[in-house]
Amino acid sequence: MPSRAATPAPIRHPAHVRGAGSPVAPPADAPFGSSRRLPLMSALALLLALLACATARAADASLQAPVVLDSGPVTGLALPGLHAYLGIPYAAPPVGALRWRPPQPPAAWSEPRPCTAFGPGCPQPAQKPEGRFSEDCLTLNVWTPAASPGGKLPVMVWVHGGGFNFGASSQPEYDGAELARRGVVTVTLNYRLGPLGFLVHPALDGESSHGVSGNYGLLDQMAGLAWVRRNIAVFGGDPDNVTLFGQSAGSRSVSLQLLSPLSEGLFRRAIAQSGGPVIGSEYLSPVFDGDRPRAARMGLELARRLGADGAPDPLAVLRAATADEVVRAAACDTGLFAEEIFFSPVFDGWALPADPGAAIASGRMHPVPVMTGSTANEGAAYLGREKNLDRARYETFLKSRFGARWREAAAAFPARADADVPGAIDRVVTVGANVEPARFMARSQASRGRKAWLFHFSRVPGTDLARRFGAHHGVDLAYVFGNLEPPQAYDATDRELSRQVMDYWTNFARTGNPNGPGLPPWPACRPGSEPVMDFGDAPRLRRELFPRQADFVAGVSRFPREARP
């Protein structure tokens, strides 16, 4: 995992840009916070690696005439029906003295800069030796319809998942060409990950003008959104019509941005796929609860591992370490039964409210339309490497999540025999970390007269992962982006479902309402009515999802009851 940028690889795109030159990261449908030691992902990771390392340049691509950004001119690729600009710097490299500081503007340039290859991914635990990673990773990518210059098209900005420790905007499943072909300017961005993106440490608190550290990855996302607001018009996009959307850690990011006072005005709508701002993450793993004292203890442990503990200037030691050394020092097992050092967003009182429940209760979530939901088997893939899942281990799992109320949890999510345990854990994660957080967010918005729509993905395609784990975490990505690969794993039903999903998503980006001609009606939530659009073999409206179990999770939440409208 080099700490300097590698030479960009050429782009491969059979009909549009397809992830070439990208770092080899875990697949986007890897579980939220998944470890590099998850063997169940190995086959899919290998497939993505082969795609990412392809280097053929298709004959129909050419350099596009420069467009002028606030930092300088860039050229991109002219592709059939669209233009693609890849690896555009939106912030200065966060290296040296800028490591663990808020993002700064990129240095300006005067000559046209070729933006025809994805930038490297941010440092992370390596999946393959071919992976390209660098601290100089704060880049984004733009796909825009060819006829869009001078237009005011809706903009969709994607935040990738990966448990805040893995992933990159260049992963093939995030290719934005099909969305662009539907008249939407599509942006995907990188942000700092793991210890380089979310370290909390007393010495960093001391040098911060706000007195807090951490959340640098969230600040990167805000910088990317600010870049979009300043520059997207030259690509034909409307800076006043931006939809922020993401999945897994990207969905949690979207949900947290809805709570951040620093992101107000940077986007107009939000779509959160499998991850909310509060309530649920601790049911996935206790280390995801955003607790600042816990994060500070983890930061001190990382400093100890890097030899900075007790040093006269611990930050000098930490900043002198290579990115690879920092990432390796933070390496841990993040399975469902692990409670180790881990780095993710914290409720710091500056970038995020110190008490998110109270913030939601008082209406401080941004007043924008929201779509939010999850898949039917969110927890299944997390269990792929677990052995000997019996009722005793299930009891341990429940105690770590529900404390003294674990017996009530066992009654709500029963496992009467050892064979029932995987399904019970799957349901705890599905409902606790996803279904109830989505309902919580939708209720909060609807109770204040704001529009919110709930969805659920239950369609099981013919992929190897879906045959094993059902409608698993991340199964929705192929349908949202229209990248149904490998093609033989998807049939005509999948293609039609993807068309409908993309119509709902782009309608929402365009107007703030997912409904449109030729689509089954999808009513918004309102007090006392929380319908859910279930994307199974075809879109089908359901009255509610797992109400008894969702109510139980809401009832034992650590957030105040008044935060649950």
Coordinates of C-alpha atoms in Angstrom, one line a residue:
M1 CA 0.0 0.0 0.0
P2 CA 2.2 2.9 -1.2
S3 CA 1.9 6.3 0.4
R4 CA 2.5 8.1 -2.9
A5 CA 0.4 8.1 -6.1
A6 CA 1.1 5.4 -8.7
T7 CA 1.1 6.1 -12.4
P8 CA -2.6 6.0 -13.5
A9 CA -3.6 3.0 -15.6
P10 CA -5.5 3.5 -18.9
I11 CA -9.3 3.3 -18.8
R12 CA -11.2 0.2 -19.9
H13 CA -14.8 0.8 -21.0
P14 CA -16.6 -1.5 -23.4
A15 CA -19.4 1.1 -23.8
H16 CA -18.6 3.5 -21.0
V17 CA -15.9 3.9 -18.3
R18 CA -15.7 0.7 -16.3
G19 CA -13.5 1.0 -13.3
A20 CA -10.1 0.6 -14.9
G21 CA -7.1 2.0 -13.0
S22 CA -9.0 1.7 -9.8
P23 CA -7.6 0.5 -6.5
V24 CA -8.5 -3.0 -5.6
A25 CA -11.0 -2.6 -2.7
P26 CA -13.5 -4.9 -1.1
P27 CA -16.7 -5.2 -3.1
A28 CA -19.3 -2.6 -2.2
D29 CA -21.6 -5.3 -1.1
A30 CA -19.1 -6.4 1.5
P31 CA -20.6 -6.0 4.9
F32 CA -20.5 -2.7 6.7
G33 CA -17.2 -2.8 8.5
S34 CA -16.1 -6.0 6.9
S35 CA -12.6 -7.4 7.6
R36 CA -10.1 -8.3 5.0
R37 CA -10.3 -11.7 6.5
L38 CA -13.7 -12.4 5.2
P39 CA -13.3 -15.4 2.8
L40 CA -16.8 -15.3 1.6
M41 CA -15.9 -12.2 -0.4
S42 CA -12.8 -13.6 -2.1
A43 CA -14.4 -14.7 -5.3
L44 CA -16.2 -11.4 -5.9
A45 CA -13.1 -9.5 -4.8
L46 CA -11.1 -11.4 -7.4
L47 CA -13.6 -10.6 -10.1
L48 CA -13.4 -6.9 -9.2
A49 CA -9.7 -7.0 -9.2
L50 CA -9.7 -8.4 -12.7
L51 CA -12.0 -5.7 -13.8
A52 CA -10.1 -3.0 -12.1
C53 CA -6.7 -4.0 -13.5
A54 CA -7.9 -4.2 -17.1
T55 CA -5.9 -1.7 -19.3
A56 CA -7.4 -1.8 -22.8
R57 CA -8.6 1.5 -24.2
A58 CA -11.7 1.3 -26.3
A59 CA -11.5 2.9 -29.7
D60 CA -14.6 5.1 -29.2
A61 CA -13.0 7.2 -26.4
S62 CA -11.3 10.5 -27.1
L63 CA -10.2 13.5 -25.1
Q64 CA -12.9 16.0 -24.5
A65 CA -12.3 19.7 -25.0
P66 CA -11.2 21.4 -21.7
V67 CA -13.7 22.7 -19.2
V68 CA -12.5 25.3 -16.7
L69 CA -12.9 24.7 -13.0
D70 CA -12.1 27.1 -10.2
S71 CA -8.7 25.4 -9.8
G72 CA -7.9 25.1 -13.5
P73 CA -8.9 23.5 -16.8
V74 CA -9.5 19.7 -17.2
T75 CA -10.1 17.4 -20.1
G76 CA -12.0 14.2 -20.0
L77 CA -13.3 11.3 -22.1
A78 CA -15.9 11.7 -24.8
L79 CA -17.9 8.5 -24.8
P80 CA -21.1 7.5 -26.6
G81 CA -23.8 9.9 -25.4
L82 CA -21.8 11.2 -22.4
H83 CA -18.5 12.6 -21.1
A84 CA -16.5 11.3 -18.2
Y85 CA -14.0 13.2 -16.1
L86 CA -12.1 11.0 -13.7
G87 CA -9.7 11.7 -10.9
I88 CA -10.4 15.4 -10.5
P89 CA -8.7 16.8 -7.3
Y90 CA -11.3 18.5 -5.1
A91 CA -8.9 19.1 -2.2
A92 CA -5.1 19.3 -1.5
P93 CA -3.4 16.0 -0.7
P94 CA -3.8 15.5 3.1
V95 CA -0.2 14.7 3.7
G96 CA 2.5 16.0 6.0
A97 CA 1.2 18.8 8.1
L98 CA -2.2 18.4 6.5
R99 CA -2.6 14.8 7.8
W100 CA -5.5 14.9 10.4
R101 CA -6.6 18.4 9.4
P102 CA -9.7 19.5 7.6
P103 CA -9.4 19.4 3.8
Q104 CA -7.8 22.4 2.1
P105 CA -8.3 23.7 -1.5
P106 CA -6.2 22.0 -4.2
A107 CA -3.3 24.0 -5.7
A108 CA -4.4 25.7 -8.9
W109 CA -3.0 24.7 -12.3
S110 CA -3.0 26.6 -15.7
E111 CA -2.5 23.9 -18.3
P112 CA -5.3 21.5 -19.2
R113 CA -5.1 18.6 -16.8
P114 CA -6.1 15.1 -18.3
C115 CA -8.8 13.6 -16.1
T116 CA -9.1 10.3 -17.9
A117 CA -8.1 7.8 -15.1
F118 CA -9.5 7.3 -11.6
G119 CA -7.3 8.5 -8.8
P120 CA -5.9 6.1 -6.2
G121 CA -8.0 5.0 -3.3
C122 CA -7.4 6.3 0.1
P123 CA -5.1 4.1 2.3
Q124 CA -6.8 1.0 3.6
P125 CA -6.1 -2.6 4.5
A126 CA -4.9 -4.0 1.2
Q127 CA -7.1 -6.6 -0.5
K128 CA -4.7 -7.5 -3.3
P129 CA -1.1 -6.5 -3.9
E130 CA -2.2 -4.8 -7.2
G131 CA -4.2 -2.2 -5.3
R132 CA -3.4 1.5 -5.9
F133 CA -3.6 3.5 -2.7
S134 CA -2.2 6.9 -1.7
E135 CA -2.8 9.6 0.8
D136 CA -3.1 11.9 -2.3
C137 CA -6.6 10.4 -2.8
L138 CA -9.1 13.3 -2.5
T139 CA -10.4 13.1 -6.0
L140 CA -13.9 12.8 -7.6
N141 CA -15.3 11.6 -10.9
V142 CA -18.1 13.2 -13.1
W143 CA -20.3 11.5 -15.7
T144 CA -22.5 14.0 -17.6
P145 CA -24.7 13.7 -20.7
A146 CA -22.9 14.8 -23.8
A147 CA -25.5 17.5 -24.6
S148 CA -25.5 19.0 -21.1
P149 CA -23.1 22.0 -21.2
G150 CA -25.1 25.1 -20.3
G151 CA -28.0 23.0 -19.0
K152 CA -29.3 22.7 -15.5
L153 CA -29.5 19.0 -14.9
P154 CA -30.1 17.3 -11.6
V155 CA -26.9 16.2 -9.8
M156 CA -26.4 13.0 -7.8
V157 CA -23.3 12.7 -5.6
W158 CA -22.4 9.2 -4.4
V159 CA -20.7 8.3 -1.2
H160 CA -19.2 4.8 -1.2
G161 CA -19.5 2.2 1.5
G162 CA -16.9 0.0 3.2
G163 CA -17.3 0.5 6.9
F164 CA -15.4 3.8 6.8
N165 CA -12.2 1.6 6.4
F166 CA -12.5 0.2 2.9
G167 CA -13.6 1.2 -0.6
A168 CA -13.1 3.7 -3.4
S169 CA -15.2 5.7 -5.8
S170 CA -13.6 3.9 -8.7
Q171 CA -15.1 0.5 -8.0
P172 CA -16.8 -0.8 -11.1
E173 CA -20.3 -1.1 -9.5
Y174 CA -20.3 2.7 -9.0
D175 CA -19.9 3.5 -12.7
G176 CA -22.2 6.4 -13.2
A177 CA -22.7 6.1 -17.0
E178 CA -26.2 4.6 -16.9
L179 CA -27.4 7.3 -14.5
A180 CA -25.9 10.0 -16.7
R181 CA -27.7 8.5 -19.7
R182 CA -30.9 9.2 -17.8
G183 CA -30.2 12.9 -17.8
V184 CA -28.4 13.1 -14.4
V185 CA -24.9 14.5 -13.7
T186 CA -23.4 11.8 -11.6
V187 CA -20.5 12.4 -9.2
T188 CA -18.6 9.8 -7.1
L189 CA -15.9 10.8 -4.6
N190 CA -13.2 9.4 -2.4
Y191 CA -12.8 10.4 1.3
R192 CA -10.3 9.6 4.0
L193 CA -10.8 6.2 5.7
G194 CA -9.9 4.4 8.9
P195 CA -7.3 5.9 11.2
L196 CA -6.3 8.5 8.6
G197 CA -10.0 9.7 8.3
F198 CA -11.3 9.3 11.8
L199 CA -8.6 9.4 14.4
V200 CA -9.5 11.1 17.7
H201 CA -6.5 12.0 19.9
P202 CA -6.0 14.6 22.7
A203 CA -3.0 16.2 20.9
L204 CA -5.2 16.7 17.8
D205 CA -7.9 18.2 20.0
G206 CA -5.3 20.6 21.3
E207 CA -4.2 21.9 17.9
S208 CA -7.8 22.2 16.5
S209 CA -9.4 25.6 16.6
H210 CA -12.6 23.8 17.5
G211 CA -11.1 21.7 20.3
V212 CA -12.1 18.4 18.7
S213 CA -10.5 15.9 16.4
G214 CA -11.8 13.1 14.1
N215 CA -14.5 13.1 11.4
Y216 CA -11.9 14.1 8.7
G217 CA -13.6 11.7 6.3
L218 CA -16.9 13.5 6.8
L219 CA -15.3 16.8 6.3
D220 CA -13.8 15.5 3.0
Q221 CA -17.3 14.6 1.8
M222 CA -18.4 18.2 2.7
A223 CA -15.5 19.6 0.7
G224 CA -16.5 17.4 -2.3
L225 CA -20.1 18.8 -2.0
A226 CA -18.8 22.3 -1.8
W227 CA -16.7 21.6 -4.9
V228 CA -19.8 20.4 -6.7
R229 CA -21.6 23.6 -5.7
R230 CA -18.8 25.7 -7.2
N231 CA -18.1 23.8 -10.3
I232 CA -20.9 21.5 -11.4
A233 CA -22.5 24.1 -13.7
V234 CA -19.7 23.8 -16.2
F235 CA -20.7 20.1 -16.6
G236 CA -24.3 21.1 -17.2
G237 CA -25.4 20.4 -13.6
D238 CA -27.6 22.5 -11.4
P239 CA -25.8 23.4 -8.1
D240 CA -29.1 24.1 -6.5
N241 CA -30.5 20.6 -7.2
V242 CA -28.0 18.1 -5.7
T243 CA -29.0 14.7 -4.3
L244 CA -26.6 13.1 -1.8
F245 CA -26.9 9.3 -1.9
G246 CA -24.9 6.4 -0.5
Q247 CA -24.9 2.8 0.7
S248 CA -23.7 1.1 3.9
A249 CA -21.1 3.4 5.4
G250 CA -22.0 5.8 2.6
S251 CA -25.6 5.7 3.7
R252 CA -24.6 6.4 7.3
S253 CA -22.5 9.3 5.9
V254 CA -25.5 10.6 4.1
S255 CA -27.6 10.3 7.3
L256 CA -24.9 12.0 9.4
Q257 CA -24.6 14.8 6.8
L258 CA -28.3 15.4 7.4
L259 CA -27.4 16.1 11.0
S260 CA -24.3 18.2 10.5
P261 CA -24.6 22.0 10.8
L262 CA -21.6 22.3 8.6
S263 CA -23.3 20.7 5.5
E264 CA -26.4 22.8 5.5
G265 CA -27.2 24.0 2.0
L266 CA -24.8 21.7 0.3
F267 CA -27.5 19.3 -0.9
R268 CA -31.2 19.4 -1.5
R269 CA -32.3 15.8 -1.2
A270 CA -30.9 12.6 0.3
I271 CA -31.1 8.8 -0.3
A272 CA -29.8 6.5 2.4
Q273 CA -29.4 2.8 1.4
S274 CA -28.7 0.5 4.5
G275 CA -27.5 2.8 7.2
G276 CA -28.9 5.6 9.4
P277 CA -27.4 8.3 11.7
V278 CA -28.5 6.9 15.1
I279 CA -30.0 3.9 16.9
G280 CA -28.9 1.1 14.7
S281 CA -25.2 0.9 14.3
E282 CA -24.4 -0.4 17.7
Y283 CA -26.6 -3.4 16.9
L284 CA -24.1 -4.2 14.1
S285 CA -21.1 -3.7 16.4
P286 CA -20.7 -1.7 19.7
V287 CA -17.7 0.1 18.2
F288 CA -20.0 1.9 15.7
D289 CA -21.9 3.8 18.3
G290 CA -20.1 7.1 17.7
D291 CA -19.1 7.5 21.3
R292 CA -16.3 10.1 21.6
P293 CA -14.6 8.8 24.8
R294 CA -14.5 5.3 23.3
A295 CA -13.0 6.8 20.1
A296 CA -10.4 8.7 22.1
R297 CA -9.3 5.5 23.9
M298 CA -8.9 3.9 20.5
G299 CA -6.8 6.9 19.3
L300 CA -4.5 6.5 22.3
E301 CA -4.1 2.8 21.6
L302 CA -3.1 3.5 18.0
A303 CA -0.6 6.1 19.2
R304 CA 0.9 3.5 21.5
R305 CA 1.2 1.0 18.7
L306 CA 3.0 3.6 16.6
G307 CA 5.4 4.5 19.4
A308 CA 3.9 7.9 20.1
D309 CA 2.7 7.2 23.6
G310 CA 4.7 9.4 26.0
A311 CA 6.6 11.2 23.2
P312 CA 7.3 14.9 23.8
D313 CA 5.5 15.6 20.5
P314 CA 3.2 12.7 19.8
L315 CA 1.8 14.3 16.6
A316 CA 5.3 14.6 15.1
V317 CA 5.7 10.8 15.6
L318 CA 2.2 10.1 14.2
R319 CA 2.7 12.3 11.2
A320 CA 6.2 10.9 10.6
A321 CA 4.7 7.4 10.2
T322 CA 4.0 6.3 6.7
A323 CA 0.3 5.8 5.7
D324 CA 1.0 2.1 5.4
E325 CA 2.4 2.0 9.0
V326 CA -0.7 3.9 10.3
V327 CA -3.1 1.5 8.6
R328 CA -1.2 -1.6 9.7
A329 CA -1.2 -0.4 13.3
A330 CA -4.9 0.0 13.2
A331 CA -5.5 -3.5 11.6
C332 CA -8.2 -5.4 13.5
D333 CA -10.9 -8.0 13.1
T334 CA -14.2 -6.3 12.6
G335 CA -16.5 -9.3 12.6
L336 CA -19.8 -9.4 14.4
F337 CA -18.2 -10.9 17.5
A338 CA -15.2 -8.6 17.6
E339 CA -14.9 -5.5 19.8
E340 CA -11.5 -4.1 18.9
I341 CA -9.9 -0.8 17.8
F342 CA -11.9 0.7 15.0
F343 CA -12.2 4.2 13.4
S344 CA -15.5 5.7 12.2
P345 CA -17.5 9.0 12.8
V346 CA -18.0 10.3 16.3
F347 CA -20.5 12.7 17.7
D348 CA -18.1 15.5 18.5
G349 CA -20.3 18.5 19.1
W350 CA -18.8 20.4 16.1
A351 CA -19.1 18.5 12.8
L352 CA -21.8 16.4 14.3
P353 CA -24.1 17.1 17.3
A354 CA -22.9 15.7 20.6
D355 CA -26.4 14.3 21.2
P356 CA -27.9 13.1 17.9
G357 CA -31.1 12.0 19.5
A358 CA -31.8 15.4 21.0
A359 CA -30.8 17.0 17.7
I360 CA -33.4 14.9 15.8
A361 CA -36.0 15.5 18.6
S362 CA -35.5 19.3 18.2
G363 CA -35.9 19.2 14.5
R364 CA -32.2 20.0 13.6
M365 CA -32.1 17.4 10.8
H366 CA -31.9 19.3 7.5
P367 CA -35.4 19.9 6.1
V368 CA -34.9 18.0 2.8
P369 CA -36.8 15.1 1.2
V370 CA -35.4 11.7 2.1
M371 CA -35.6 8.2 0.7
T372 CA -34.3 5.5 3.0
G373 CA -34.4 1.7 3.3
S374 CA -32.4 -1.5 3.4
T375 CA -32.3 -5.1 2.0
A376 CA -34.1 -8.2 3.3
N377 CA -31.0 -10.0 4.6
E378 CA -28.6 -7.3 5.8
G379 CA -26.9 -9.5 8.3
A380 CA -26.5 -12.8 6.4
A381 CA -23.1 -12.1 4.7
Y382 CA -21.5 -11.1 8.0
L383 CA -21.9 -14.6 9.1
G384 CA -20.0 -16.3 6.2
R385 CA -16.8 -16.9 8.1
E386 CA -18.4 -17.6 11.5
K387 CA -18.1 -21.2 12.9
N388 CA -20.0 -23.0 15.5
L389 CA -22.9 -20.5 15.7
D390 CA -24.9 -22.0 18.6
R391 CA -27.3 -20.6 21.1
A392 CA -24.5 -19.8 23.6
R393 CA -22.8 -17.6 21.1
Y394 CA -26.1 -16.0 20.2
E395 CA -26.6 -15.1 23.9
T396 CA -23.1 -13.5 23.9
F397 CA -24.1 -11.5 20.8
L398 CA -27.3 -10.3 22.4
K399 CA -25.7 -9.3 25.7
S400 CA -23.1 -7.2 23.9
R401 CA -25.9 -5.3 22.0
F402 CA -28.8 -5.2 24.5
G403 CA -27.2 -5.5 27.9
A404 CA -29.6 -6.3 30.7
R405 CA -32.5 -6.5 28.3
W406 CA -30.9 -9.4 26.2
R407 CA -33.6 -11.8 27.3
E408 CA -36.3 -9.5 25.8
A409 CA -34.2 -9.4 22.7
A410 CA -34.1 -13.2 22.6
A411 CA -37.9 -13.2 22.8
A412 CA -38.2 -10.7 20.0
F413 CA -35.6 -12.4 17.8
P414 CA -36.0 -16.1 18.8
A415 CA -33.6 -18.9 18.1
R416 CA -35.1 -22.1 19.5
A417 CA -32.3 -24.3 18.2
D418 CA -28.7 -23.9 17.1
A419 CA -29.8 -24.1 13.5
D420 CA -32.0 -21.0 14.0
V421 CA -29.1 -18.8 15.1
P422 CA -27.8 -17.5 11.7
G423 CA -31.3 -16.5 10.7
A424 CA -31.9 -14.8 14.1
I425 CA -28.6 -12.8 13.9
D426 CA -29.5 -11.8 10.3
R427 CA -32.8 -10.5 11.5
V428 CA -31.3 -8.6 14.4
V429 CA -28.9 -6.8 12.1
T430 CA -31.5 -6.3 9.4
V431 CA -34.0 -4.7 11.8
G432 CA -31.8 -3.2 14.4
A433 CA -29.1 -1.7 12.2
N434 CA -31.2 -0.9 9.1
V435 CA -35.0 -1.2 9.1
E436 CA -35.6 0.6 12.4
P437 CA -33.0 3.4 11.7
A438 CA -34.7 4.0 8.3
R439 CA -38.1 4.1 10.0
F440 CA -36.8 6.4 12.7
M441 CA -35.5 8.8 10.1
A442 CA -38.6 8.7 8.0
R443 CA -40.8 9.2 11.1
S444 CA -38.8 12.2 12.2
Q445 CA -39.0 13.9 8.9
A446 CA -42.7 13.1 8.3
S447 CA -43.7 14.3 11.8
R448 CA -42.4 17.8 10.7
G449 CA -44.2 17.9 7.4
R450 CA -41.1 16.8 5.4
K451 CA -41.3 14.2 2.7
A452 CA -39.9 10.8 3.3
W453 CA -40.2 7.5 1.4
L454 CA -39.3 4.0 2.8
F455 CA -38.0 1.1 0.6
H456 CA -36.9 -2.5 1.0
F457 CA -35.0 -4.7 -1.4
S458 CA -36.0 -8.4 -1.4
R459 CA -35.1 -9.4 -5.0
V460 CA -32.6 -12.2 -5.1
P461 CA -30.6 -12.3 -8.3
G462 CA -28.6 -15.2 -9.7
T463 CA -25.2 -14.0 -8.4
D464 CA -23.1 -16.4 -6.3
L465 CA -23.4 -14.2 -3.3
A466 CA -27.2 -13.9 -3.5
R467 CA -27.6 -17.6 -4.0
R468 CA -25.8 -18.1 -0.7
F469 CA -27.1 -15.1 1.3
G470 CA -30.3 -14.0 -0.2
A471 CA -31.1 -10.3 -0.6
H472 CA -27.8 -9.4 1.1
H473 CA -26.2 -6.2 2.1
G474 CA -25.4 -4.3 -1.1
V475 CA -27.6 -6.4 -3.4
D476 CA -29.4 -3.1 -4.4
L477 CA -26.3 -1.5 -5.9
A478 CA -26.5 -3.2 -9.3
Y479 CA -30.1 -2.1 -9.7
V480 CA -29.5 1.5 -8.7
F481 CA -26.6 2.1 -11.0
G482 CA -27.9 -0.2 -13.8
N483 CA -24.6 -2.2 -13.8
L484 CA -26.1 -5.7 -13.8
E485 CA -22.9 -7.8 -13.9
P486 CA -22.0 -10.5 -14.5
P487 CA -24.8 -10.4 -17.1
Q488 CA -25.6 -14.1 -16.9
A489 CA -26.5 -13.6 -13.2
Y490 CA -29.4 -11.3 -14.1
D491 CA -32.5 -12.0 -16.2
A492 CA -35.2 -10.0 -17.8
T493 CA -37.0 -9.5 -14.4
D494 CA -33.8 -8.0 -13.0
R495 CA -33.4 -5.7 -16.0
E496 CA -36.9 -4.4 -15.7
L497 CA -36.6 -4.0 -11.9
S498 CA -33.4 -2.0 -12.5
R499 CA -35.1 0.2 -15.0
Q500 CA -37.9 1.0 -12.5
V501 CA -35.4 1.5 -9.6
M502 CA -33.4 3.9 -11.7
D503 CA -36.5 5.8 -12.7
Y504 CA -37.6 6.2 -9.0
W505 CA -34.1 7.3 -8.0
T506 CA -33.6 9.8 -10.9
N507 CA -37.2 11.1 -10.6
F508 CA -36.4 11.9 -6.9
A509 CA -33.2 13.6 -7.9
R510 CA -35.0 15.6 -10.5
T511 CA -38.2 16.7 -8.6
G512 CA -37.9 15.5 -4.9
N513 CA -40.6 12.9 -5.6
P514 CA -39.8 9.3 -6.8
N515 CA -43.1 8.9 -8.5
G516 CA -43.5 9.2 -12.3
P517 CA -45.3 7.9 -15.4
G518 CA -45.3 4.1 -15.8
L519 CA -44.3 3.4 -12.2
P520 CA -46.4 1.9 -9.4
P521 CA -47.5 4.7 -7.0
W522 CA -45.2 5.1 -4.0
P523 CA -46.8 7.2 -1.2
A524 CA -44.7 9.2 1.2
C525 CA -44.8 8.5 4.9
R526 CA -47.0 10.5 7.1
P527 CA -47.9 10.4 10.8
G528 CA -49.6 7.0 11.4
S529 CA -48.8 5.7 7.9
E530 CA -45.4 4.3 6.9
P531 CA -45.8 2.4 3.7
V532 CA -42.7 0.6 2.3
M533 CA -42.0 0.0 -1.4
D534 CA -40.6 -3.5 -1.6
F535 CA -38.4 -4.1 -4.6
G536 CA -38.9 -7.9 -5.1
D537 CA -39.6 -9.4 -8.5
A538 CA -41.5 -6.2 -9.1
P539 CA -42.2 -3.1 -6.9
R540 CA -44.9 -3.9 -4.4
L541 CA -46.2 -1.7 -1.7
R542 CA -46.3 -3.1 1.9
R543 CA -47.9 -1.5 4.9
E544 CA -44.9 -2.0 7.2
L545 CA -41.8 -4.1 7.9
F546 CA -41.2 -6.3 10.9
P547 CA -43.3 -4.0 13.1
R548 CA -43.1 -6.0 16.4
Q549 CA -39.3 -6.3 16.2
A550 CA -38.8 -2.7 15.0
D551 CA -40.9 -1.5 17.9
F552 CA -38.8 -3.5 20.3
V553 CA -35.5 -2.0 18.9
A554 CA -37.1 1.5 19.2
G555 CA -38.1 0.8 22.8
V556 CA -34.6 -0.2 24.0
S557 CA -32.8 2.5 22.1
R558 CA -30.2 4.5 24.1
F559 CA -31.7 7.7 22.5
P560 CA -34.4 9.6 24.3
R561 CA -38.0 8.6 23.6
E562 CA -38.8 12.1 22.6
A563 CA -36.4 11.7 19.7
R564 CA -38.7 9.0 18.3
P565 CA -41.8 10.9 17.0

